Short mmCIF file of C-alpha atoms and ligand atoms in Angstrom, two decimals:
data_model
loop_
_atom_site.label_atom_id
_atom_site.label_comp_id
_atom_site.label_asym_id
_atom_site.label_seq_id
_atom_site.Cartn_x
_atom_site.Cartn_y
_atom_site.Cartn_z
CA UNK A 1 -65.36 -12.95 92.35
CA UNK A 2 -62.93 -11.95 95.13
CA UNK A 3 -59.75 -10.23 94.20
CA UNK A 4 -56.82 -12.13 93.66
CA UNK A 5 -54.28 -11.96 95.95
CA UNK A 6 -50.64 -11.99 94.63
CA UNK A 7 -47.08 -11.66 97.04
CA UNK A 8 -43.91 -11.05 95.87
CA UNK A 9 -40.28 -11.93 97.74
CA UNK A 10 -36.48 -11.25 96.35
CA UNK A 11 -34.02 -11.87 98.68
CA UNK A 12 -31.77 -9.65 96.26
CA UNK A 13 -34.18 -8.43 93.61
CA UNK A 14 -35.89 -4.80 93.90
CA UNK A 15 -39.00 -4.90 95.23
CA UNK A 16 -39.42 -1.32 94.66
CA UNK A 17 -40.10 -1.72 90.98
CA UNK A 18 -41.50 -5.70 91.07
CA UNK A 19 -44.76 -4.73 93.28
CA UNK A 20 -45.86 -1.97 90.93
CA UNK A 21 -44.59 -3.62 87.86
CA UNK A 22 -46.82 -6.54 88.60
CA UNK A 23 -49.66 -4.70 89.91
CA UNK A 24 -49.87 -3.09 86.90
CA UNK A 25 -49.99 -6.23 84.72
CA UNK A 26 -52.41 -7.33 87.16
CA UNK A 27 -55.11 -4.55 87.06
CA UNK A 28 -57.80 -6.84 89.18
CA UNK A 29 -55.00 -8.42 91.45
CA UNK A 30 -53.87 -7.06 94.65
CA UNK A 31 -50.35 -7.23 95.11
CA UNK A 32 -47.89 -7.04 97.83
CA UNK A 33 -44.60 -7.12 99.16
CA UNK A 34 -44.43 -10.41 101.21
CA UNK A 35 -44.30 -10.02 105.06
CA UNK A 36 -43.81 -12.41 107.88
CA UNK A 37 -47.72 -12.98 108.96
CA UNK A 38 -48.80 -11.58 105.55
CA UNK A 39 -53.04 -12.94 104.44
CA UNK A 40 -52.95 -15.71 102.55
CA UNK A 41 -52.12 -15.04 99.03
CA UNK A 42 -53.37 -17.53 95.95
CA UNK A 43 -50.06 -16.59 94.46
CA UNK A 44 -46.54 -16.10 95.38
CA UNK A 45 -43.81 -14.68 92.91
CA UNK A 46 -40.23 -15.14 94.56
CA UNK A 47 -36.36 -15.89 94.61
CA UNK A 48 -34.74 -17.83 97.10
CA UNK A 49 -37.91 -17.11 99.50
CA UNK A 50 -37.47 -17.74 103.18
CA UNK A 51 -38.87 -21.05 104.29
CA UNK A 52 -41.32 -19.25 106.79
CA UNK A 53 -43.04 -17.93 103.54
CA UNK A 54 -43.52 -21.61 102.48
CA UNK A 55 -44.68 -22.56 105.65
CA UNK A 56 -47.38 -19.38 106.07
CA UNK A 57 -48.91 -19.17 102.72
CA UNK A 58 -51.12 -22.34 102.87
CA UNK A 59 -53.26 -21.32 99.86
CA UNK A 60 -51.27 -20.57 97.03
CA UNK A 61 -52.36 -21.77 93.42
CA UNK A 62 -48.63 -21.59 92.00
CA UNK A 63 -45.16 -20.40 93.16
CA UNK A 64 -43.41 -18.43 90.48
CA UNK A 65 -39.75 -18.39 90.31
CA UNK A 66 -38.13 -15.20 89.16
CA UNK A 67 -35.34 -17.06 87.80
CA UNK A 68 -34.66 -20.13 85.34
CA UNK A 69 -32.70 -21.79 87.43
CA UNK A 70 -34.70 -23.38 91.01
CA UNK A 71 -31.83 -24.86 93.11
CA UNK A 72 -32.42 -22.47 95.68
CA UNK A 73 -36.00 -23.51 95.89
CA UNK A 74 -35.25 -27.22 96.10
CA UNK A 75 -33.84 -26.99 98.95
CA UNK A 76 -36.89 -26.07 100.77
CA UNK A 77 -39.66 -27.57 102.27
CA UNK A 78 -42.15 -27.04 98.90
CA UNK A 79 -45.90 -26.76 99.64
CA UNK A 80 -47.05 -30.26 98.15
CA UNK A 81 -48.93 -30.23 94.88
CA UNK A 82 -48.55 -26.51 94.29
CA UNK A 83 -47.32 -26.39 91.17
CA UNK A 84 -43.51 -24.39 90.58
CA UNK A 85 -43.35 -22.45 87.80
CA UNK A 86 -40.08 -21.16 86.85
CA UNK A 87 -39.11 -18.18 84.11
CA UNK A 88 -39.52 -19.59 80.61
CA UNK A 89 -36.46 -17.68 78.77
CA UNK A 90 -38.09 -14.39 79.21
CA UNK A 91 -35.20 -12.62 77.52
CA UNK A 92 -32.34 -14.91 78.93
CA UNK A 93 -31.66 -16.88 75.77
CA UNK A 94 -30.37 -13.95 73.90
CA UNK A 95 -28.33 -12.78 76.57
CA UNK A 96 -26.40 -16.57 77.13
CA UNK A 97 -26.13 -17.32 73.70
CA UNK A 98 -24.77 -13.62 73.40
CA UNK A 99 -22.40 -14.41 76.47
CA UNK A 100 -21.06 -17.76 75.50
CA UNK A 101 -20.44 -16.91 71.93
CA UNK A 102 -18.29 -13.78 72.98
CA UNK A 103 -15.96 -16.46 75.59
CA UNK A 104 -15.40 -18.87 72.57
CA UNK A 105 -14.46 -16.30 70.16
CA UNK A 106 -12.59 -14.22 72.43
CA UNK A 107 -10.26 -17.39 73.10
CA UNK A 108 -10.76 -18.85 69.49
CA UNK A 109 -9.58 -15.70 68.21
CA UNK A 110 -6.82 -14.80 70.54
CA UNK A 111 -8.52 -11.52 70.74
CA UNK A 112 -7.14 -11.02 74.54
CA UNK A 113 -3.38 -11.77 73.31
CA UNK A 114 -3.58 -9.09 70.45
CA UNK A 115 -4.91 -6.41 73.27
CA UNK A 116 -1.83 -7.46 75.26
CA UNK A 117 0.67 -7.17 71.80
CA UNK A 118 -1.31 -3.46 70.37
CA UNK A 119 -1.26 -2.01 74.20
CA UNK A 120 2.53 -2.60 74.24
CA UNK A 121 2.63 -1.17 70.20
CA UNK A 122 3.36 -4.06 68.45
CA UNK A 123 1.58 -5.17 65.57
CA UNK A 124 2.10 -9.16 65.19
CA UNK A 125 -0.07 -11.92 63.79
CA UNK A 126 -1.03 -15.06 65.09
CA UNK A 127 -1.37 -17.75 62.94
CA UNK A 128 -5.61 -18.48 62.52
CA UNK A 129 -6.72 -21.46 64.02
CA UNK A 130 -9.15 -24.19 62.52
CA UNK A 131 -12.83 -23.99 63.81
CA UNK A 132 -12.86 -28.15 63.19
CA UNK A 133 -9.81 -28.46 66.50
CA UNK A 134 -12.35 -26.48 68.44
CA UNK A 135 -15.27 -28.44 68.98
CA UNK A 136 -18.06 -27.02 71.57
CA UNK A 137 -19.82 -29.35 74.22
CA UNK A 138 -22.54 -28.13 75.79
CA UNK A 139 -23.87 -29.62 79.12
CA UNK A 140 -28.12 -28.77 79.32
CA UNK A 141 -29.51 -28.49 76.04
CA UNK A 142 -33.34 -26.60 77.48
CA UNK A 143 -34.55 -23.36 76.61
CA UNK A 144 -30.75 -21.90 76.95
CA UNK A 145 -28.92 -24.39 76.24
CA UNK A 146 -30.42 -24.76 72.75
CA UNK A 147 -30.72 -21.47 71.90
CA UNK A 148 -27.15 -21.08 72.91
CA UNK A 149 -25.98 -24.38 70.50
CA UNK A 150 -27.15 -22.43 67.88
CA UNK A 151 -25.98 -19.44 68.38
CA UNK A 152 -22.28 -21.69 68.19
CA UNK A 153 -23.20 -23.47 65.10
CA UNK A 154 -23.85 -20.23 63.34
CA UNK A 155 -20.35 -19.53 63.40
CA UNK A 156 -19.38 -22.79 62.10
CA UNK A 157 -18.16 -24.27 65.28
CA UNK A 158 -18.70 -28.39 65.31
CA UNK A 159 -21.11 -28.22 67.90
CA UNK A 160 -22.11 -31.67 71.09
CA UNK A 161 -24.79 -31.36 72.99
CA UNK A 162 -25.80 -33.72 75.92
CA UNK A 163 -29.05 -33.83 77.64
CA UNK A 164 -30.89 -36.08 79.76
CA UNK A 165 -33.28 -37.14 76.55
CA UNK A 166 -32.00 -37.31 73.01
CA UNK A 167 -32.58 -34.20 70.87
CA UNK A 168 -33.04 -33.83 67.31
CA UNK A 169 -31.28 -29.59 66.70
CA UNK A 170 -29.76 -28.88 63.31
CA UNK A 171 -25.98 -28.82 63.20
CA UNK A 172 -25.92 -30.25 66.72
CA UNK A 173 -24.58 -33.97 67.54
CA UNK A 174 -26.56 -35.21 70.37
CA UNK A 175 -25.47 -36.94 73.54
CA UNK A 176 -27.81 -37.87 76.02
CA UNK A 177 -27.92 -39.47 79.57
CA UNK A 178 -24.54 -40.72 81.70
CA UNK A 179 -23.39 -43.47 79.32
CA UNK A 180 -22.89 -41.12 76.65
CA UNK A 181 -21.43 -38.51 78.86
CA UNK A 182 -17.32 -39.82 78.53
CA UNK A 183 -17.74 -39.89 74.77
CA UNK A 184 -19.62 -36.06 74.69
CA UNK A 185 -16.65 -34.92 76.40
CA UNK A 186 -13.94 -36.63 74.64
CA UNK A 187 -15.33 -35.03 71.49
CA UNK A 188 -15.52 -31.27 72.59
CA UNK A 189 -12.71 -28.83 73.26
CA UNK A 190 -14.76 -25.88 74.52
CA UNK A 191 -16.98 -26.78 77.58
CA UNK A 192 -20.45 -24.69 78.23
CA UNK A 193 -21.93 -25.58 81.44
CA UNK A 194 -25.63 -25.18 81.03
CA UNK A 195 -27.76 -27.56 83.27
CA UNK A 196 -29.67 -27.25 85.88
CA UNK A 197 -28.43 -27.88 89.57
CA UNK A 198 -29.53 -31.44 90.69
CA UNK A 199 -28.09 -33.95 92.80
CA UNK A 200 -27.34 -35.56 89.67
CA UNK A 201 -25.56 -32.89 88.15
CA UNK A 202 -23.72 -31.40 91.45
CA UNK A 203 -19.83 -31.66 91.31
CA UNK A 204 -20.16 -32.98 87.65
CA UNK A 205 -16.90 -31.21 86.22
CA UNK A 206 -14.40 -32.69 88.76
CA UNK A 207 -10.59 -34.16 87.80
CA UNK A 208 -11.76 -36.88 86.03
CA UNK A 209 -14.41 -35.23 83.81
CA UNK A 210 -11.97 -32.61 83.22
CA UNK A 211 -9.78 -34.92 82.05
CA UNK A 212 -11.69 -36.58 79.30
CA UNK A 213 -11.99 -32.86 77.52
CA UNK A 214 -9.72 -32.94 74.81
CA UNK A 215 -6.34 -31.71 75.47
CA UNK A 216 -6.28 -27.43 75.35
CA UNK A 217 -9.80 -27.92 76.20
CA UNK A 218 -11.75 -24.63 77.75
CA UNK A 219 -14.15 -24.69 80.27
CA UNK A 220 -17.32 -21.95 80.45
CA UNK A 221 -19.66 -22.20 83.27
CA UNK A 222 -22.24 -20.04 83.18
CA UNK A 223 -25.23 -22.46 85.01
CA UNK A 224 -24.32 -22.90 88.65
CA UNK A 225 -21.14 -22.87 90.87
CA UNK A 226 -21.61 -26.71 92.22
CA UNK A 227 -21.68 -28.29 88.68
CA UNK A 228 -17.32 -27.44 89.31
CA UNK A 229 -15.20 -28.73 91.84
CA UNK A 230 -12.78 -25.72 92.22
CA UNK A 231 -9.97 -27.63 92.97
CA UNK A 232 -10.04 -29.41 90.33
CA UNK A 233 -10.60 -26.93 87.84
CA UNK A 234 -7.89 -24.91 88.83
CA UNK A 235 -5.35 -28.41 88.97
CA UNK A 236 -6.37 -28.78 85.40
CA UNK A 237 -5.72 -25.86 84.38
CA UNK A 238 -2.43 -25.57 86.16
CA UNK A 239 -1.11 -28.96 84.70
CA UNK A 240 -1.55 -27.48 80.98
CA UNK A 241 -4.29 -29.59 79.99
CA UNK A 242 -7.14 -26.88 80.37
CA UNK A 243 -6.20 -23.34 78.76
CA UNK A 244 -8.72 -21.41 80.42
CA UNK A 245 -12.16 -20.48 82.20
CA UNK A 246 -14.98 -18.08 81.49
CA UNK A 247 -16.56 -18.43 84.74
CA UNK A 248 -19.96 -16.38 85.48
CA UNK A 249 -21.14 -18.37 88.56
CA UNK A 250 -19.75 -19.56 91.83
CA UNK A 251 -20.42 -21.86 94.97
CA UNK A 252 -20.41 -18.40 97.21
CA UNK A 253 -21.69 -15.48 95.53
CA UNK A 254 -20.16 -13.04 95.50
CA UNK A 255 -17.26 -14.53 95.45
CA UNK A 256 -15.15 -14.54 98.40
CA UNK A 257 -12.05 -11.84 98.29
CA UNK A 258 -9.59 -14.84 99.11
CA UNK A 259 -10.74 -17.16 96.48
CA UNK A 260 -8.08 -18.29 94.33
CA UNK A 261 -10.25 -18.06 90.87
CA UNK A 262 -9.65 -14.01 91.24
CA UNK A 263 -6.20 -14.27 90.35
CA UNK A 264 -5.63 -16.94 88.43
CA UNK A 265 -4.20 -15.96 85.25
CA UNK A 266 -6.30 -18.53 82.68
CA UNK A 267 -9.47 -17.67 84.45
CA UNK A 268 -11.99 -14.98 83.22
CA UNK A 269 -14.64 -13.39 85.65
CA UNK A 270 -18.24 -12.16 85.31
CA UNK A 271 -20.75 -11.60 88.51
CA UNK A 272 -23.41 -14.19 88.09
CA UNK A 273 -24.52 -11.72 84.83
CA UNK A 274 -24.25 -13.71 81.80
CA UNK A 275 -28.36 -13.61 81.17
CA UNK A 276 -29.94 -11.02 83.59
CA UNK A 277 -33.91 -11.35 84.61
CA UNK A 278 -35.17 -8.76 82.57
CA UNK A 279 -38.35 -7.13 84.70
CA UNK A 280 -40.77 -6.40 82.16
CA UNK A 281 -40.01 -9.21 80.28
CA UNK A 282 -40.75 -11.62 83.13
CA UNK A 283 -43.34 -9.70 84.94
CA UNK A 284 -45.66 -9.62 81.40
CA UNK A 285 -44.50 -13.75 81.12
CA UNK A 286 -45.86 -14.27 84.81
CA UNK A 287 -48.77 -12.14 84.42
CA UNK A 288 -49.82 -14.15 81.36
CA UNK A 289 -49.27 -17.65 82.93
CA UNK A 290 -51.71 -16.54 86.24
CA UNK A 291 -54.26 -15.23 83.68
CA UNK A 292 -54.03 -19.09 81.83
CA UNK A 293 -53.99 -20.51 85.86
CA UNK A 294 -57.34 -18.84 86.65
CA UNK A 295 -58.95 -20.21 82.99
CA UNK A 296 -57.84 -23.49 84.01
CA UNK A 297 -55.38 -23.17 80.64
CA UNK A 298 -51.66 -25.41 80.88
CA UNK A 299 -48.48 -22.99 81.20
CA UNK A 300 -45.16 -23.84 80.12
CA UNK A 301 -41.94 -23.77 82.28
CA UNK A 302 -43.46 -26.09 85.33
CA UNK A 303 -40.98 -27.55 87.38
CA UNK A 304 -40.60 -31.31 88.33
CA UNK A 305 -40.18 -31.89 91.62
CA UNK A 306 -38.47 -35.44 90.91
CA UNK A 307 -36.46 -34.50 88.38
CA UNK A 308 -35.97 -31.03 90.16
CA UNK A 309 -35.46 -29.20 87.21
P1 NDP B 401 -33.95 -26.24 81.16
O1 NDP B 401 -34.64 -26.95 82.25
O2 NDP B 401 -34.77 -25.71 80.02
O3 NDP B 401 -32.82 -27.17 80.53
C1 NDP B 401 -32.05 -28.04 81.29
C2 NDP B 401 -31.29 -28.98 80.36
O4 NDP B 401 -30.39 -29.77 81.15
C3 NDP B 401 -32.20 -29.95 79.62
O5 NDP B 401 -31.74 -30.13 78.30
C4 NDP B 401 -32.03 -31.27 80.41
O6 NDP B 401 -32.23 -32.44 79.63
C5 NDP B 401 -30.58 -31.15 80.84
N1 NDP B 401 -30.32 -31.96 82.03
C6 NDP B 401 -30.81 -31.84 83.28
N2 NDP B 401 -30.34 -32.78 84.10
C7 NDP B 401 -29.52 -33.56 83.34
C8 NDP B 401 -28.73 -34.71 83.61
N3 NDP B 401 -28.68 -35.27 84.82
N4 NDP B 401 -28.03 -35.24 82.58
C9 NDP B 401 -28.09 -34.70 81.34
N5 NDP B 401 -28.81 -33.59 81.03
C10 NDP B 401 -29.51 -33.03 82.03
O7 NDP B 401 -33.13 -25.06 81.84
P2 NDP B 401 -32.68 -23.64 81.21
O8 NDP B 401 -32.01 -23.90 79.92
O9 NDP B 401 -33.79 -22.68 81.25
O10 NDP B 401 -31.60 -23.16 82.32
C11 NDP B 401 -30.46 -23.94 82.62
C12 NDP B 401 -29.77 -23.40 83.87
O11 NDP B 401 -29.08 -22.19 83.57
C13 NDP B 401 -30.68 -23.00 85.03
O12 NDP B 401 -31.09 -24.13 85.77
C14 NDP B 401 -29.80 -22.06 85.83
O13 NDP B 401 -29.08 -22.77 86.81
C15 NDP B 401 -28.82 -21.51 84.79
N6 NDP B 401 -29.01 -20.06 84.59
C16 NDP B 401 -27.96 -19.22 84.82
C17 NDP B 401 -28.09 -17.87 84.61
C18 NDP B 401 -26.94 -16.94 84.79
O14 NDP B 401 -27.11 -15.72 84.72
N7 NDP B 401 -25.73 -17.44 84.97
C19 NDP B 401 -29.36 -17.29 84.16
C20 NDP B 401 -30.39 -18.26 83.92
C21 NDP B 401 -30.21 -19.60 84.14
P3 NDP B 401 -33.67 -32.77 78.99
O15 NDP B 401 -33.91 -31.71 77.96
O16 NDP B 401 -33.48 -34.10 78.37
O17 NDP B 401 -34.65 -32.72 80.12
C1 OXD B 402 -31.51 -17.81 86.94
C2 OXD B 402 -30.38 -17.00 87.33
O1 OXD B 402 -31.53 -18.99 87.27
O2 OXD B 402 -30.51 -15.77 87.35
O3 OXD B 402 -32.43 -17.28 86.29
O4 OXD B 402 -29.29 -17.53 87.60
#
């Protein structure tokens, strides 16, 4: 049987430690750093690849993306009927629900105000809040987004969910599809962004989406920097009717010096870091899916090109 010919592209991801890491979960493989006029591999593990890759490798099997999340890829030219196969959780779920839980207490909690009141030596009380005024919506309820709804409801946190398809999760209400979208929002306070970027989901917080959260409401976006329309997040937030915004992800990454989310007062910063790609995790996940490709076995985590997600 001939060898098995595996490339690997990161446009920001070490290569350094990918090539060996896979090679060595790939014993009978040979793998490589991709190349402009690199042989044709059977299969190609990348983020936000180069078109030219695309357009070279005319043999792949299956494109595996290192990441959950395959806007970037959509926006190529995709070799037709190859399927995408994009990281199934690998270690991500832990690290959102991990994330998102931390923003809603934090601001639940007023944790940030007593840091402010104990760094200037005073030690005041704020009166404790009810969980049932701070219901949590969150947008994408997939391997994340579920995991992350949870996480919430563990803490006792009335918890929305809207999807595409209705869902059946244990202490979460479902909403599902655009007609129930205006009555998802008007019941949450918090607001996790946690779908996938689509044409149907790009700009999907602007004013009047905003608007529909209940008043106070607080806005965590920790999927993709199109699903917000800047502007209109920071309007809402100005006019009182947002009181803040984790924010993890951005339109331009990193995010430009001059952008007016770095010093807004009511907005909180990460660098695109809420749920890393862990390398071993996701090498050993890929690794496994190419051994089920060659048996002719199903994998998990393919992509739909119509749907996009
Ligand atoms: P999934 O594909 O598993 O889940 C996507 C969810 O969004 C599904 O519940 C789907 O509904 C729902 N959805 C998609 N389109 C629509 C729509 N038009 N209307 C309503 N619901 C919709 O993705 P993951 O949970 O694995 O990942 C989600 C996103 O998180 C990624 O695409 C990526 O952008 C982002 N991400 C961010 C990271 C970071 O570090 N900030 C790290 C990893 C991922 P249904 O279930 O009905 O199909
Ligand atoms: C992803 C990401 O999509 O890192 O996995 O954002």
């Amino acid at each position: 049987m001939p060898t098995l010919r595996v490339i690997y592209y990161s446009a920001d991801r070490d290569a350094a430690s990918w090539v060996p890491g896979l090679q060595a979960a790939l014993p009978g493989a040979s793998v490589q750093l991709w190349e402009p006029g690199a042989p044709p591999a059977d299969y190609a593990v990348v983020w936000k690849p180069p078109q030219q890759l695309l357009d070279e490798q005319t043999q792949l099997k299956a494109l595996f993306n290192t990441g959950a999340g395959v806007d970037a890829l959509m926006n190529l030219r995709l070799p037709v009927g190859v399927p995408l196969i994009r990281l199934d959780d690998a270690g991500m779920s832990v690290q959102m629900a991990e994330y998102v839980c931390h923003a809603i207490i934090r601001y639940f909690r007023e944790f940030e105000g007593y840091a402010v009141d104990m760094g200037h030596g005073q030690w005041s009380f704020r009166k404790p809040r009810s969980r049932l005024d701070f219901p949590v919506g969150i947008l994408g309820l997939g391997v994340l987004g579920e995991r992350v709804a949870k996480a919430v409801a563990q803490f006792d946190f009335p918890v929305n969910g809207w999807s595409q398809s209705p869902k059946s999760i244990a202490g979460v209400q479902s909403f599902h599809g655009a007609a129930q979208l205006g009555s998802f929002l008007a019941a949450s306070r918090f607001l996790v962004c946690l779908l996938p970027l689509t044409p149907d989901t790009e700009n999907l917080l602007n004013a009047d989406r905003l608007a529909q959260l209940r008043p106070g409401g607080y806005v965590i976006n920790v999927a993709r920097g199109a699903h917000v329309v800047d502007a209109d997040l920071i309007a809402a937030l100005d006019r009182g009717h947002l009181a803040g915004a984790t924010l993890d992800v951005f339109r331009v990454e990193p995010l430009p010096s001059e952008h007016p989310f770095w010093v807004h007062p009511k907005i909180t910063l990460t660098p695109h870091t809420s749920a890393r790609t862990l390398r071993s995790e996701s090498i050993a996940q890929i690794a496994f899916k190419i051994g089920a490709l060659v048996r002719g076995d199903a994998v998990a985590g393919c992509v739909d090109p119509v749907r996009g997600y």
